[in-house]
Amino acid sequence: MAEEAILGYLETNDQISDSGHFAAQLGLDHNDVVNVIKSLHGFRYVDAEISPLGIHEMTINSLRRSGVMQDIKKEAWVLTDEGKTYAATGSPEVQLFLAIPPEGIPKDELQKKLAPSVYKIGCAQAAKNKWVNMGTLITRKVQHVDDKVKDSLLRITDGQVVDQDDIKSLKARKLIAPQTWKGYLVKKGPNYAPKRKKVATDLTRENLQRGDWKELEFKEYNFTAKGLPIEGGHLHPLLKVRQQLKDIFRQMGFEEMPTNNFVESSFWNFDALFQPQQHPARDSHDTFFLQAPSTTKELPEDYVERVKRVHESGGYDSRGYGYDWKRDEANKNLLRTHTTAVSSRMLYLLAQKPFVPKKYFSIDRVFRNEAVDRTHLAEFHQIEGLVCDRGLTLGDLIGVLHDFFSRLGMSKLRFKPAYNPYTEPSMEIFSYHEGFQKWVEVGNSGMFRPEMLLPMGLPEDARVIAWGLSLERPTMILYGIDNIRDLFGPKVDLGLIKKNPICRLGI
Ligand code: PHE
């Protein structure tokens, strides 16, 4: 219908100066007309460009002014996003009214019950309608209210007639906006014909048998058409950030530690790190212990003896903790609560040979018996780095941290004194986040205590600077994810993994 009209009109006329007027004159839907123009344009039956008459508001007034469409009664209004929400959930004033119990409600409590914008707009409109008494206690003034706003919005969606005053007020509240359309200027194109020829998209066996392929006109290939989306694997953001971190560590000359054991003994996870056996982190509230096998088979006995002594009575200029150290407690198997368990094993191994300085890192999974919320899971990944050399100082630690974090795009750092049983001094690491405009905690660090290093057999002047952070935190910041459950675990959003860019430009 629209196609015939356009091609037919161009047969005897130079041009259609505005598709909107054209559609209105013929009583056609402008969207249909535009679709046909685009298709005819694609096959070069017509040439089309945006009409110099520009963008029109599809209201009665503008159409009257332009001298067309006198007999079209319907105004074209569309709902704004806000309008759509209220059409679905009800107007804020009615939501507010319904949230007030018959006996009234204190202002701050009512505020807690509603979204901030619903509360704010709801109060203003409900007061204007004289539905409520405002004050510290908010009460109802009337028994019942009708949601006229919602009704009108729904009528507009359905294309029904709405009272002019209501239109005015909905427009003033920005719940509706006039529908606009772009008009096209249309002329004959190089392939113009009064009727569209059917073009073949495929050469069939029948075409060949009948011989009609000779007369057929074939549709041209569209070499710029997008192909089907490729079905393939997608790297999870955690894997991508892990790779980036591995590269950073390797560029800085760090070797990766073997982290392929999730099950660890309490000894390596806690005792070797001078973490006393009564420490709250060793409680089953914070740590997952194993039922089977519940204990470790083997520990290096002479080293265990030195660890026991340092906990009980100290040595190496330390007084120790002064308690009765229990082997049974050290034997208990657990899911490692930090990758520092691996660092303690590696430093012990290092101490068994003639001393060489080392730089080690690891990135792997750890487990904590924690309540799960939008920023915590019971399992997550830890990034850990350490440098072992003679005579290292806190200055070295700060320098290495600046180097490491600036490679991640975090060059503004601050440090705050902290406490870890196995490091002294210890520092929390904060980085200034330009987007959030605030300092965010990005890691924990320190110098391993002599009570940890000397029983292992490391030289007196060997020092270890070390730091740890979660892989999830920087990944969430880099990918703008605010709920950890979208990133990891059973509720992970697979769409998010597919949609993520292959690479992030900048950091
Ligand atoms: N193990 C610490 C944690 O779990 C991180 C850390 C590593 C702190 C090394 C100091 C040194 O938070």
GROMACS .gro file of N, CA and C and ligand atoms in nm, residues 338 340 368 382 384 420 422-423 444-446 448 466-468, ligand 1:
model
   57
  338HIS      N    1   4.416  -1.830   5.356
  338HIS     CA    2   4.492  -1.730   5.279
  338HIS      C    3   4.607  -1.800   5.206
  340THR      N    4   4.895  -1.704   5.212
  340THR     CA    5   5.017  -1.688   5.291
  340THR      C    6   5.062  -1.824   5.345
  368ARG      N    7   3.687  -1.878   5.332
  368ARG     CA    8   3.657  -1.828   5.468
  368ARG      C    9   3.511  -1.851   5.499
  382GLN      N   10   4.305  -1.482   4.614
  382GLN     CA   11   4.399  -1.390   4.675
  382GLN      C   12   4.521  -1.375   4.586
  384GLU      N   13   4.908  -1.258   4.605
  384GLU     CA   14   5.009  -1.242   4.709
  384GLU      C   15   5.146  -1.224   4.646
  420ASN      N   16   4.879  -0.775   6.183
  420ASN     CA   17   4.870  -0.915   6.143
  420ASN      C   18   4.958  -0.991   6.240
  422TYR      N   19   5.153  -1.220   6.184
  422TYR     CA   20   5.279  -1.263   6.124
  422TYR      C   21   5.362  -1.149   6.065
  423THR      N   22   5.312  -1.026   6.068
  423THR     CA   23   5.393  -0.915   6.016
  423THR      C   24   5.407  -0.804   6.120
  444ASN      N   25   4.666  -0.546   5.196
  444ASN     CA   26   4.725  -0.557   5.329
  444ASN      C   27   4.870  -0.596   5.307
  445SER      N   28   4.958  -0.552   5.396
  445SER     CA   29   5.099  -0.580   5.371
  445SER      C   30   5.178  -0.578   5.500
  446GLY      N   31   5.305  -0.611   5.491
  446GLY     CA   32   5.389  -0.601   5.609
  446GLY      C   33   5.522  -0.671   5.589
  448PHE      N   34   5.743  -0.980   5.739
  448PHE     CA   35   5.724  -1.101   5.820
  448PHE      C   36   5.811  -1.093   5.946
  466ALA      N   37   5.601  -0.836   5.219
  466ALA     CA   38   5.495  -0.913   5.153
  466ALA      C   39   5.366  -0.834   5.153
  467TRP      N   40   5.279  -0.866   5.056
  467TRP     CA   41   5.148  -0.804   5.054
  467TRP      C   42   5.045  -0.898   4.995
  468GLY      N   43   4.922  -0.873   5.025
  468GLY     CA   44   4.815  -0.958   4.974
  468GLY      C   45   4.691  -0.875   4.947
  508PHE     N1   46   4.739  -1.288   5.441
  508PHE     C1   47   4.689  -1.156   5.447
  508PHE     C2   48   4.536  -1.158   5.433
  508PHE     O1   49   4.483  -1.265   5.424
  508PHE     C3   50   4.748  -1.068   5.343
  508PHE     C4   51   4.893  -1.043   5.370
  508PHE     C5   52   4.989  -1.109   5.298
  508PHE     C6   53   4.930  -0.952   5.466
  508PHE     C7   54   5.122  -1.086   5.323
  508PHE     C8   55   5.062  -0.927   5.490
  508PHE     C9   56   5.157  -0.995   5.417
  508PHE     O2   57   4.471  -1.056   5.431
   0.00000   0.00000   0.00000
